[in-house]
Every structure is written in C-alpha cells, then in structure tokens.
Coordinates of C-alpha atoms and ligand atoms in Angstrom, one line a residue:
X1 CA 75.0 326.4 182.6
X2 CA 76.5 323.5 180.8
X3 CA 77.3 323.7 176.8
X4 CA 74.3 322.8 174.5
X5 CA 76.3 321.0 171.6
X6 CA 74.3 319.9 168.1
X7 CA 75.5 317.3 166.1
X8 CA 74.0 315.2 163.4
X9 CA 74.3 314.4 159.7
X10 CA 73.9 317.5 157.5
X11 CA 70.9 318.8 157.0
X12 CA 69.3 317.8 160.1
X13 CA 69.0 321.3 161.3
X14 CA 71.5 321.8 163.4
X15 CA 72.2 325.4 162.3
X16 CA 68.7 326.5 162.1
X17 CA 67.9 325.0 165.6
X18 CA 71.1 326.0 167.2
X19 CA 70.0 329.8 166.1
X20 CA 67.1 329.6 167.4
X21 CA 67.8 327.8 170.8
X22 CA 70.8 330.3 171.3
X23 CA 68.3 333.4 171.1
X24 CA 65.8 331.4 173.8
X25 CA 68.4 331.2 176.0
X26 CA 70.0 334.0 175.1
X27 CA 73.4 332.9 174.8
X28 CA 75.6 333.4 171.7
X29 CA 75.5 330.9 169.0
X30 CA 78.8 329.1 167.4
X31 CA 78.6 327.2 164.4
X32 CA 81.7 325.3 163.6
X33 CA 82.0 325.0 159.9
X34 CA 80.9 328.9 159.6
X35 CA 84.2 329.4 162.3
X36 CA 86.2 327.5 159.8
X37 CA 85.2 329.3 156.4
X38 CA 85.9 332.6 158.4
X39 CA 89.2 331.1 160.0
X40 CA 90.2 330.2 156.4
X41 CA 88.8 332.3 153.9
X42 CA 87.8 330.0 151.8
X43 CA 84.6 327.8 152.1
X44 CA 84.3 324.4 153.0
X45 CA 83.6 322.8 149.5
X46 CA 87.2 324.9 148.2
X47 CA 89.3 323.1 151.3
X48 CA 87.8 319.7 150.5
X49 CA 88.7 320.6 146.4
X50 CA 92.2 322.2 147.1
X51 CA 93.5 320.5 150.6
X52 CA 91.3 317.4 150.6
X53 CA 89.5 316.2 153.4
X54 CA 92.2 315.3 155.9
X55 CA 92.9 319.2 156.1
X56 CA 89.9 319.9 156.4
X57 CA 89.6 317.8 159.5
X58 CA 92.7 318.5 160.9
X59 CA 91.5 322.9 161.2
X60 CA 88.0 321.5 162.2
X61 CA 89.7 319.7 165.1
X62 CA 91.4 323.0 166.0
X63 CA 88.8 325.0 166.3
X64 CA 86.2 322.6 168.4
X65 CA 89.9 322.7 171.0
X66 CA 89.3 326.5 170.8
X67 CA 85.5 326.5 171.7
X68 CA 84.7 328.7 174.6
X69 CA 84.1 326.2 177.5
X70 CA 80.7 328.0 178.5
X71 CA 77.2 329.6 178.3
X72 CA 77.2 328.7 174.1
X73 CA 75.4 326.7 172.0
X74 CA 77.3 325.2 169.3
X75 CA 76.3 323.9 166.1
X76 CA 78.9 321.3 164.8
X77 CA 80.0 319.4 161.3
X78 CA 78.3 316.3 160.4
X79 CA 81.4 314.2 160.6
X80 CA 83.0 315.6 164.0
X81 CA 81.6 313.1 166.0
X82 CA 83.7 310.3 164.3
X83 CA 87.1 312.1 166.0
X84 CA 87.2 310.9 169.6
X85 CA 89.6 314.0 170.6
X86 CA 86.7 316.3 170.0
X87 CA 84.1 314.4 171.0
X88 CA 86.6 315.0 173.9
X89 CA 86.5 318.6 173.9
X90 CA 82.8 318.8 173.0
X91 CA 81.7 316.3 175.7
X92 CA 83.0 318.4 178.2
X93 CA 80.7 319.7 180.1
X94 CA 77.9 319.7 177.3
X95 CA 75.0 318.8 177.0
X96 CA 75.1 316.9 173.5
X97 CA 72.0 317.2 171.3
X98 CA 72.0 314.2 168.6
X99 CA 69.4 315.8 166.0
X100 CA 68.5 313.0 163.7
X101 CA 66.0 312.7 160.6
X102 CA 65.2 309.9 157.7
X103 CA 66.9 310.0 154.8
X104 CA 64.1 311.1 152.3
X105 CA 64.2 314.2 154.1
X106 CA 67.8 315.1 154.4
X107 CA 67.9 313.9 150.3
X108 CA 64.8 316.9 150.1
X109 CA 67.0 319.1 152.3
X110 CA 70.2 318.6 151.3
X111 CA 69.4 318.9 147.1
X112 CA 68.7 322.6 147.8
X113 CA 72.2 322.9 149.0
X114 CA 74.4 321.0 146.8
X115 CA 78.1 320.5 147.9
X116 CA 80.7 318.2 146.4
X117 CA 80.3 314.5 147.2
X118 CA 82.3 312.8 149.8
X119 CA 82.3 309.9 148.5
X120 CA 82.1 309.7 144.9
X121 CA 78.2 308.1 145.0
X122 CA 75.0 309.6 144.3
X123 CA 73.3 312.2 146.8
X124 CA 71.3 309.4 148.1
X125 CA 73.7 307.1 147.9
X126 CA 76.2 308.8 150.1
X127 CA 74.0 310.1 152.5
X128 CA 72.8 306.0 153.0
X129 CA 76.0 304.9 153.1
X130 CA 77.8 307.7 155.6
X131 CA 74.8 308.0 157.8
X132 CA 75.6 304.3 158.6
X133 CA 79.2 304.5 158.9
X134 CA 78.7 307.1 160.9
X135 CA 75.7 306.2 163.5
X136 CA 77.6 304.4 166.1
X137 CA 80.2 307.3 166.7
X138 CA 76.5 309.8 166.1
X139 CA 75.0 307.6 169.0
X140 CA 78.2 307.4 171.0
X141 CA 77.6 311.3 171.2
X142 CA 74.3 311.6 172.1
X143 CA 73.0 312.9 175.8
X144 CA 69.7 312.5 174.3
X145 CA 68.3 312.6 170.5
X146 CA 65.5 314.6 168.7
X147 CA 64.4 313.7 165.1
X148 CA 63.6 316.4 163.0
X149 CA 62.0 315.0 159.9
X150 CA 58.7 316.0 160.9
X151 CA 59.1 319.3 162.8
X152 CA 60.5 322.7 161.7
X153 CA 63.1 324.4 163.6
X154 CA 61.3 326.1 165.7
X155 CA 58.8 322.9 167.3
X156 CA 62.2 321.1 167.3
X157 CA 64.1 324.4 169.9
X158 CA 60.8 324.1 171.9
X159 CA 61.1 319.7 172.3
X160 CA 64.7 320.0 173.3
X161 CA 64.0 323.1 175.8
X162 CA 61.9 320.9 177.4
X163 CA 63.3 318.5 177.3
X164 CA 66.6 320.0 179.0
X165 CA 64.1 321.8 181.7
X166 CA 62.4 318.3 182.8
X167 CA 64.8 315.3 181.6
X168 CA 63.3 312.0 181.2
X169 CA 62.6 309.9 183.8
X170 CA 59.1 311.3 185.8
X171 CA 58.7 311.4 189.6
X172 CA 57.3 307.9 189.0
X173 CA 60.0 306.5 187.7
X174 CA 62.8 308.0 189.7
X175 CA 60.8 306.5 192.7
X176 CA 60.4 302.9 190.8
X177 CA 64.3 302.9 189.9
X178 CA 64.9 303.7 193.1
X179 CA 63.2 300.8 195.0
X180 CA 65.1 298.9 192.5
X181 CA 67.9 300.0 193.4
X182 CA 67.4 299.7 197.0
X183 CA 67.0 295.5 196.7
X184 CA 70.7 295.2 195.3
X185 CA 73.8 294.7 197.7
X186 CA 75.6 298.3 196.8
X187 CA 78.1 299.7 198.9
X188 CA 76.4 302.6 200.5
X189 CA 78.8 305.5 199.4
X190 CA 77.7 305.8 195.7
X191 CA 74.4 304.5 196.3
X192 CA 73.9 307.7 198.7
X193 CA 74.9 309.6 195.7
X194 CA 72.6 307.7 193.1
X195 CA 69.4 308.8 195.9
X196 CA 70.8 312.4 195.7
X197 CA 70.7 312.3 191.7
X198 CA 67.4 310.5 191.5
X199 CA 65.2 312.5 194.4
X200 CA 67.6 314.8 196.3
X201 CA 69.8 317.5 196.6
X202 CA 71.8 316.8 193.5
X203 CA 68.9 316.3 191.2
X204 CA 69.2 317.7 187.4
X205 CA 67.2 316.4 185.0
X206 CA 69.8 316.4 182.1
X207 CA 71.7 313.8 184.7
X208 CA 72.0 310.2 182.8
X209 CA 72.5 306.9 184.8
X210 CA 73.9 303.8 183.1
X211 CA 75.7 300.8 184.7
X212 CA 76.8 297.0 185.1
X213 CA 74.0 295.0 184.6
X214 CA 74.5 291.2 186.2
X215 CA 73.8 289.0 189.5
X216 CA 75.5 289.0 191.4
X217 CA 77.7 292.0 190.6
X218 CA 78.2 294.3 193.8
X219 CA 82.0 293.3 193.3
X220 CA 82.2 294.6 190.0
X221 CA 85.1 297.7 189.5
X222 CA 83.6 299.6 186.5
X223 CA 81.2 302.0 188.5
X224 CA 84.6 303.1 190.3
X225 CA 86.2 303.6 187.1
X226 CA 83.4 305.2 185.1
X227 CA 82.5 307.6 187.8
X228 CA 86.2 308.5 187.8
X229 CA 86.2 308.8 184.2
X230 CA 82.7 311.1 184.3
X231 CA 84.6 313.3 186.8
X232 CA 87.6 313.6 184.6
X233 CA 86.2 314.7 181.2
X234 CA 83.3 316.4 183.5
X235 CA 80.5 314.2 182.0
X236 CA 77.2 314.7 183.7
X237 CA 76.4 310.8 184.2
X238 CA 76.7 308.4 186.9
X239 CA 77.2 304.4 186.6
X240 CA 75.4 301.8 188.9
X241 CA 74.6 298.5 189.7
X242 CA 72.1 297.0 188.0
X243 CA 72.2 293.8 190.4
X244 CA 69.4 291.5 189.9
X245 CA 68.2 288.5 189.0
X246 CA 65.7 289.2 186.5
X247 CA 67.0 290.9 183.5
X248 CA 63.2 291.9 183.2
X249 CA 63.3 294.1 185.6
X250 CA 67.1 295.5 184.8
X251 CA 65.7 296.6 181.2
X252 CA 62.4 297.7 182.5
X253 CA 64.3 300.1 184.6
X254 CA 66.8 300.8 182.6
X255 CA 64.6 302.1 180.0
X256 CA 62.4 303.9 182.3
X257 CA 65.3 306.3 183.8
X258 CA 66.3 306.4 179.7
X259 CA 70.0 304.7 180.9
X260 CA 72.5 306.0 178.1
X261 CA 74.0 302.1 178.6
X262 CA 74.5 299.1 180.3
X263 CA 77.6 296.7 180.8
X264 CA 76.7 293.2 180.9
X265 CA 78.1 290.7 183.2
X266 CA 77.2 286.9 184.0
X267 CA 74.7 285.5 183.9
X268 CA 73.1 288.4 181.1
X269 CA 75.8 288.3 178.5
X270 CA 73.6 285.6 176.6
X271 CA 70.1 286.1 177.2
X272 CA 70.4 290.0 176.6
X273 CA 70.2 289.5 173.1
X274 CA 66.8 289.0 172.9
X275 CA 66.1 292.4 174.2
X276 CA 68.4 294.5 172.0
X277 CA 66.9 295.7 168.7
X278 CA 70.8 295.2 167.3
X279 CA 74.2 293.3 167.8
X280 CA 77.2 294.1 166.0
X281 CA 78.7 291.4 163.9
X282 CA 81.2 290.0 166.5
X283 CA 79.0 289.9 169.0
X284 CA 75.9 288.3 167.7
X285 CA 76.6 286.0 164.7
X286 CA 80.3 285.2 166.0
X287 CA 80.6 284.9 169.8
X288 CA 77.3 284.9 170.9
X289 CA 77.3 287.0 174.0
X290 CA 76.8 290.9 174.9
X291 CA 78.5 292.8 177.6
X292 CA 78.1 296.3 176.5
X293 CA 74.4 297.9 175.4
X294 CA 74.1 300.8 174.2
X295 CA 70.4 303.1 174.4
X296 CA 70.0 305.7 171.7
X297 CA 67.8 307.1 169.6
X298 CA 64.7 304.4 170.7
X299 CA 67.3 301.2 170.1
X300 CA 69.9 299.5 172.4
X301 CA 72.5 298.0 170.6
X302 CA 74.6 295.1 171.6
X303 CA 78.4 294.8 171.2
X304 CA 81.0 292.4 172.8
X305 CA 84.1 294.5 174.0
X306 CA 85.7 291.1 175.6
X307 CA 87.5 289.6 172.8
X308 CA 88.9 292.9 171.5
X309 CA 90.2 293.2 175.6
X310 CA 92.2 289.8 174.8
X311 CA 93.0 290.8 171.4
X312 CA 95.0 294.2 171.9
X313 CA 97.6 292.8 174.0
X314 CA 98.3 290.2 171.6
X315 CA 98.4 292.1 168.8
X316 CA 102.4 291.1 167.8
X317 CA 101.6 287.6 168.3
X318 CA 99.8 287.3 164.8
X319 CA 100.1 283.3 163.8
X320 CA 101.5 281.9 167.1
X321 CA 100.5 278.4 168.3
X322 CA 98.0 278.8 171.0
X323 CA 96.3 277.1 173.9
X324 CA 93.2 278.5 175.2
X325 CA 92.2 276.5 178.6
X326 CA 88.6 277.1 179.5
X327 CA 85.4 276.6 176.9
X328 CA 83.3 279.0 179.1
X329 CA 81.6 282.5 178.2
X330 CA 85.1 284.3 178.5
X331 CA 86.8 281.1 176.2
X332 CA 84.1 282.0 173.3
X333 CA 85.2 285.7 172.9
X334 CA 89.2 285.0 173.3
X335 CA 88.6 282.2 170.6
X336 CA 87.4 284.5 168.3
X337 CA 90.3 287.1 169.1
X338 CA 93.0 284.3 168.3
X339 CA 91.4 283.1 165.6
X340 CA 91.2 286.6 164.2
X341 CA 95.1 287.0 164.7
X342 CA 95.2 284.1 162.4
X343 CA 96.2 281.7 165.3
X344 CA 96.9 278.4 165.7
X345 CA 94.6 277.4 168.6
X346 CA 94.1 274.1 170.7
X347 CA 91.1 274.7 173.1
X348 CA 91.9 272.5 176.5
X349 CA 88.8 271.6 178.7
X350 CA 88.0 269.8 181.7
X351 CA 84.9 268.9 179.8
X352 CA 86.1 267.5 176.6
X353 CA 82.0 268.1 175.0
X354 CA 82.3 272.0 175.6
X355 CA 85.8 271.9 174.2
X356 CA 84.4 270.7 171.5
X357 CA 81.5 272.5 171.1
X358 CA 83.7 275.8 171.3
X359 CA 86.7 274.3 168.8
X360 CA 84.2 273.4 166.1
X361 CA 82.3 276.9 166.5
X362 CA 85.6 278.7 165.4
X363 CA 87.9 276.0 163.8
X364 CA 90.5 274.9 166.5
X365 CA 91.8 271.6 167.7
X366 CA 90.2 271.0 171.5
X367 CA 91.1 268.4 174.0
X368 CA 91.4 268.1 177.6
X369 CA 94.0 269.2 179.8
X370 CA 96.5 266.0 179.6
X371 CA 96.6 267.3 175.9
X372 CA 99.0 270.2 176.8
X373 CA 102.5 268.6 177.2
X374 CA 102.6 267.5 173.5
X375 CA 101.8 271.2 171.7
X376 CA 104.7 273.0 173.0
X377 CA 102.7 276.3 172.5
X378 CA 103.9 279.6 171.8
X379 CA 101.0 281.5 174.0
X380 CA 98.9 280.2 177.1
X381 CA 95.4 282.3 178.2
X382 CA 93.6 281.1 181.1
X383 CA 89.7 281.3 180.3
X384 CA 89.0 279.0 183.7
X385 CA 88.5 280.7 187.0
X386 CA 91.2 278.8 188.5
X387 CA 93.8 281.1 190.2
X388 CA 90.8 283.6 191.5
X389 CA 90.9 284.3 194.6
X390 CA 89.9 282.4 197.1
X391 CA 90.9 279.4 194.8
X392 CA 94.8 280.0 194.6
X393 CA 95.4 276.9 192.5
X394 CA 98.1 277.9 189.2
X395 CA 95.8 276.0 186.3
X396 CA 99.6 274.6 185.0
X397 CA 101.8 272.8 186.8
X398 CA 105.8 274.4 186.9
X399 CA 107.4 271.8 184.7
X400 CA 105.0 273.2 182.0
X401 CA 106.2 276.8 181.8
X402 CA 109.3 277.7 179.5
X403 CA 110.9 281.0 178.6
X404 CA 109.6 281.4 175.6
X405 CA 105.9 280.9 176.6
X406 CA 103.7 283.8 176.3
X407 CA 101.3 283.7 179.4
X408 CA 97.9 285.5 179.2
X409 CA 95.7 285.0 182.5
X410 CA 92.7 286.3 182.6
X411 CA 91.8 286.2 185.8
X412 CA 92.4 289.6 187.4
X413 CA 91.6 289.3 191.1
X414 CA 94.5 289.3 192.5
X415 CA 96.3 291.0 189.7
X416 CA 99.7 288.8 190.6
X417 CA 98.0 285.3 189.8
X418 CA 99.3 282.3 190.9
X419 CA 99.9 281.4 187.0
X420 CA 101.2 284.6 186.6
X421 CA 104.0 284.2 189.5
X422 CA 104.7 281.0 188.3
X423 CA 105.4 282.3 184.7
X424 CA 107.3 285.1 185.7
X425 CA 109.7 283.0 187.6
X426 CA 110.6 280.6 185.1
X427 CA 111.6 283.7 182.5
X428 CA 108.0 283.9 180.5
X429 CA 106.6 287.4 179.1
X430 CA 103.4 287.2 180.8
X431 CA 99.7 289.6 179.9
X432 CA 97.4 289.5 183.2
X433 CA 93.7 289.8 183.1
X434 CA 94.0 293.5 184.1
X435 CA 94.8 293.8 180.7
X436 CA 91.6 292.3 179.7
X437 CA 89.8 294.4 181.9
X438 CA 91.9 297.8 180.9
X439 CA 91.3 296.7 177.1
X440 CA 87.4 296.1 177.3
X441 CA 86.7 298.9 179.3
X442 CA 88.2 301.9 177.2
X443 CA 86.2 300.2 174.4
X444 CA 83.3 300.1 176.3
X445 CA 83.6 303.9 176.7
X446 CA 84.4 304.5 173.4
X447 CA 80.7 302.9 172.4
X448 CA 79.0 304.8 174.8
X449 CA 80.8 308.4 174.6
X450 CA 83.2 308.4 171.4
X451 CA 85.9 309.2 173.9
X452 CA 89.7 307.4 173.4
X453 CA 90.8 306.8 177.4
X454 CA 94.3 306.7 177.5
X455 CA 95.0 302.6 178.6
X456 CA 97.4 304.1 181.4
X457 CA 94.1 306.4 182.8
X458 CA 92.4 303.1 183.3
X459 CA 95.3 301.8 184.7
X460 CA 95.6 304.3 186.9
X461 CA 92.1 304.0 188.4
X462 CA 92.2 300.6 188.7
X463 CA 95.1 300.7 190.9
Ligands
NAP1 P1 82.5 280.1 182.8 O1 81.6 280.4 181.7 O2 81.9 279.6 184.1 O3 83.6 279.1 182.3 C1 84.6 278.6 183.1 C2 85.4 277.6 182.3 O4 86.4 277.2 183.2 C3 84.7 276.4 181.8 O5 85.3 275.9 180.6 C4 85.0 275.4 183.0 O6 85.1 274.0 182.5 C5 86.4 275.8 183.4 N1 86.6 275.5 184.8 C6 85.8 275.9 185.9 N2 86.3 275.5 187.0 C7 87.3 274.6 186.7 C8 88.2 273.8 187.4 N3 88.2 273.8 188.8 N4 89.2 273.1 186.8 C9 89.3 273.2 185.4 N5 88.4 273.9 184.7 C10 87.5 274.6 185.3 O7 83.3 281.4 183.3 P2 83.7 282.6 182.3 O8 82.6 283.6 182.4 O9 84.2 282.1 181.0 O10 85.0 283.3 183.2 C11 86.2 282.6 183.3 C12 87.2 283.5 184.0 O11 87.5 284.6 183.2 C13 86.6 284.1 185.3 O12 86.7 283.3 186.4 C14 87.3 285.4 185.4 O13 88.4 285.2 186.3 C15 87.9 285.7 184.0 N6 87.4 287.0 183.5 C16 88.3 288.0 183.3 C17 87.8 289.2 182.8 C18 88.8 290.3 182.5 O14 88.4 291.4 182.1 N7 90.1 290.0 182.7 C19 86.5 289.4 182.5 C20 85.6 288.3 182.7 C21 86.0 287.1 183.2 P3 83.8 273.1 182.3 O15 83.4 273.3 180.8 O16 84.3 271.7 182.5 O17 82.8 273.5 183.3

C-alpha cells in the first residue's frame, strides 16, 4: 500500500486525523514535528528561539529523507510542503492528503495552542498572510484535498477512507472521458494504458490523469516526459492528450475525472482564462495567455511557465540590446521576460500592426524586419515559426550574424535549426528552443507537484 501523507497549515488536523486514520488501517502513525522534538530534545518553539528557523528546517528536511518508504501514515509540518526536496521524498509513492480549513477556524484552533509567531504579526494576521504564501506550494502537494472546518477528526478519517477506497471519477465518468479520448489522434501505446487506468486491468481509484490540452496536439512531447517523470519519482498519475477542438468539452472532462492539471497549448492559451477561477500576475494582467492549469481544492488556477522558459537561459544577459522577431502568442511571453531583465527590446514583425500592438503592451521599439541591419543587437530570439520543420528557411540572412550575437531560437523541432547552424558557424553563443521547452516544463512540474526536476533530467528525456 502506498504512503498516506497529511499536510496542511497548522491546526487543520493533521495530527488528530493522521492518528486516527493510522489505527483504521492499522498501520503505525509518524508525525514529523513530534520525530523532530524527540530527535532533538528540545521542542519546536526552543529550536525556532535558540537556532532560528533555517535550523529548524534544515533537521525537518532530514528526517522526512529518513521516513520509512512504506505501510505509514505521516502527519507533516505546516511549512514542509514549501521545500521541493521533500515534497520529493514525501511524493514518493504517497498518496498526499491536502487537509485544508478557513481561517476563523484555525484562529479558534490554533489560540488554544499558542506558539511563537513566525512572522512578527498578529495570530490572525500571520495565519492570513502564510496560508497565502504558502497555498500554491500546499496545492502543488495535493493528490486530493479535504476541508476540515466543519467536521471533527473522526467524519474527516471516514471522507478520506472513502475517498482513497473509490477515487473520484464514477463508472460514468471514466466511460464519458473515455469516448473523449477515443475521438483524439493519440498514438496507441499510452492510449492503451490510459483504457487500462480508466476501465481495466490497471485501474486504482487513487490514479490521477492530467495532460496537454490543445488542437491539434498529438505531436506534443510532454506526455512522454511526464510519464517519465511519474515513473521516476514513482508518482501514481498519468498525462494525456486532451486533443480537441472545443475547450468545452476538454474542461468538462477534465473536471469530471478531477485531472490534478492541464498544459495548455494553441489555440487554448487565451481563451482558457475564462474558465479558471485564478491567474497568477504574469500570466493574466501581463502576458495574457495560460499554458499551465492547475485543479485543486475546487479551483484551477492559471499560470504562464513560457516566459520564465525564455527567461532562465538569459539570465546573464540583464540590460542587453535585444530583438525579438515574431509578435505572436510565444512573442508576448518572451517580451515580458526581456523586458523583466531590464532589456533593451526592438520587436521586428512581418506585420508592422501586431508589432506594434505587442511593443506598446510592454514598452519596446517595434518595426518590421528591414529594421534589423541598423540595431546591431546584442541578443536575437526567434518567436516566428520559421526554421520549423518542414519550413527550413533561417529567419536571418548570413551577413546578419556576428560573433558577438547571442542567438535564442525558439523553435525546437529540429533541435539544430537552420538559424541555429547558421549562428554557430559564424562564432555566435547560441540558446535553442529546447531550452524553452526544458525551462517551462520543470516549472510546469513544480506548479503541479512542488518537485525541482533537475534541467539535465529533462534533457535527458527529451533526447
Ligand atoms: P503565432 O502566434 O502564430 O505567431 C507567429 C509569429 O510569427 C507572428 O508574429 C507571425 O507574424 C510570424 N510569422 C509567421 N510566419 C511567418 C513568416 N513566414 N515570415 C515571417 N514571420 C512569420 O505562433 P506562436 O504560438 O507565437 O509560436 C511561434 C513559434 O514559437 C512556434 O512556431 C514554435 O516553433 C515556437 N515555440 C517554441 C516553444 C518552446 O518551448 N521552445 C513553445 C511554443 C512555441 P504575423 O504577425 O505577420 O502573422
């Protein structure tokens, strides 16, 4: 039997449930802050006074490494979840509980067991202001959630006992999701498997599905690399295509199987946003377009991983002079990342009217492509399709490339790109779009399981 793991903020009962769930299924019970006051000998309140709080995480990290790796149930520390290496060792092979519950009734539960602030702020205050800090990385480590405001321990054991006995999606619904699944153009290895998960032999209710939402997107590589990911830090999910045309019927399904997330792909990245209940900042009110969701706790959240996919690699280039070509869905988010590294930008544009729409959105110059030859810039990225395969055309022509021009393509089928060649011979450092890709995706799985994938594992899979 997998691992039944409890987190949550303090006071959502994660000790008194954990007990209690333990003793149903009578396996022994761990709780992770009463391993560290024995482990110590001194209680948690002393190592936050004496050692301060960076201690304290550093033994609580230590011991979640040393959890036995079955047949437990383990209660955990409200902040654990914000550590990705033990969301790491916790994930594995778990099934993660999220217990959750309003704030006037941790405040009622959490004044009868006073501790020292964390913060400095009034009880309220700080449980307010952590819970939010704190309830991406507490979603990002959720299998599934229970709220406990209105239920004592006990009612709370018997929901999630059922809940790991029969899973979420009904007979029903695995049959509906599964004639959905069935119109889209997916290769028939994995989809063999996805029938097995939903109706056959490999059935388990505690099983989540998630995938790419887009049309079309039957070439898409992330349900490769995510199910090579689930098998490495022995996740119990399984990522799919969500091809379709309506994005409708994609969330009706989605929510009906209770998908833990979605990656978004053209043509969603845009009109998903009216279905999510929240977008992060740089998603919504900067770039305007979605490509990761995530489902927990009754609300799907929207983020953008894209531009942080074009912003890691250029991360030493803070203040260079920049070209962006392309004013497309891709141009928008690596705007935004240039602009954020304080750059310099010129947006270049077959279509002069969406370069400027674009360069007035986040305050760069914007012309069209006979513009080039008189910037002399210190960084190209390629936001057009040209150079993906089949259309081999190199967006610049040779004479334009110099050694000290940093090329970024983003096109990353084929890997070697035209461009990319082109740049390469005449001496340039070049970034290609599997970069992007490599970038965007560990973030992605960082939203959806609090995990850190080494860049080189994704790299790896990719091949
Ligand atoms: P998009 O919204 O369709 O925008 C395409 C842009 O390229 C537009 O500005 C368009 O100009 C321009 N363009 C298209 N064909 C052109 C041509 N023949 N000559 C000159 N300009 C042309 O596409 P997108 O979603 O932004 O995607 C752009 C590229 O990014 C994709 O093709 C893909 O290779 C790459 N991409 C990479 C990753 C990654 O992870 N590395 C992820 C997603 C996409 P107009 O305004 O004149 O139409």
């Amino acid at each position: 039997m997998r691992r039944i793991v409890l987190t949550g903020f303090r006071g959502t009962g994660k000790t008194g449930i954990g007990s209690i769930l333990a003793s149903r299924l009578n396996l022994p019970f761990i709780d992770t802050d009463d391993l560290i006051e024995s482990g110590t000998g001194r209680s948690i309140p002393d190592i936050f006074h004496y050692e301060g709080e960076e201690r304290f995480r550093s033994i609580e990290r230590e011991v979640i490494a040393a959890l036995p790796a079955a047949d437990v149930v383990i209660s955990t520390g409200g902040g654990v979840v914000c550590d990705p290496k033990n969301m790491e060792y916790l994930r594995s092979d778990s099934t993660i509980v999220l217990l959750t519950a309003d704030i006037d009734t941790i405040e009622q539960r959490l004044v009868k067991k006073p501790r020292p602030p964390l913060t400095g702020l009034p009880l309220r205050e700080e449980i307010a202001s952590m819970m939010d800090r704190r309830r991406r990385n507490y979603y990002a480590s959720a299998d599934f959630c229970m709220d406990t405001s209105e239920t004592s321990p006990l009612q709370a054991a018997e929901k999630i006992l059922a809940r790991l006995h029969e899973g979420v999606p009904t007979t029903g619904q695995r049959n509906t999701a599964l004639a959905f699944f069935r119109t889209g153009r997916i290769p028939p290895v994995p989809f063999k498997k996805l029938v097995d998960i939903l109706v056959g032999s490999e059935k388990d209710p505690t099983t989540r599905i998630m995938g790419v939402a887009g049309y079309p997107c039957a070439h898409s590589k992330s349900p490769r690399l995510f199910n090579t990911l689930f098998d490495l830090y022995d996740l119990n999910y399984h990522y799919t295509w969500f091809e379709d045309p309506e994005l409708d019927e994609i969330m009706d399904v989605a929510r009906a199987i209770d998908a833990k997330g979605l990656s978004v792909t053209i043509p969603f990245k845009h009109d998903i946003i009216q279905y999510l209940d929240e977008i992060d900042e740089h998603a919504a009110q900067e770039i305007g377009a979605v490509n990761t969701v995530v489902f927990a706790c009754g609300t799907a959240i929207g983020y953008n991983t894209d531009w942080l996919g074009v912003r890691k690699p250029l991360i030493s280039m803070k203040g260079a002079k920049a070209v962006l070509l392309g004013a497309g869905g891709v141009a928008a988010g690596a705007a935004y990342a240039l602009k954020d590294l304080d750059m310099d930008v010129t947006i270049l544009n077959r279509t002069p009217e969406n370069a400027q729409k674009l360069a007035e959105r986040f305050g760069c110059a914007w012309g069209t492509w006979d513009k080039f030859d008189g910037i002399k810039p210190d960084l190209v990225v390629n936001a057009t399709p040209l150079g993906m395969q089949p259309d081999t055309r190199n967006p610049l022509r040779e004479d334009q490339l110099y050694k000290e021009l940093t090329v970024f393509d983003l096109v990353y089928t084929p890997p070697l790109t035209p461009l990319i060649e082109a740049a390469r011979a005449k001496g340039c450092r070049t970034i290609s779009g599997t970069e992007m890709f490599v970038e965007q995706a560990r973030e992605q799985f960082y939203l959806f399981f609090g995990i850190d994938v080494p860049a080189e594992k994704v790299r790896e899979f990719i091949g």
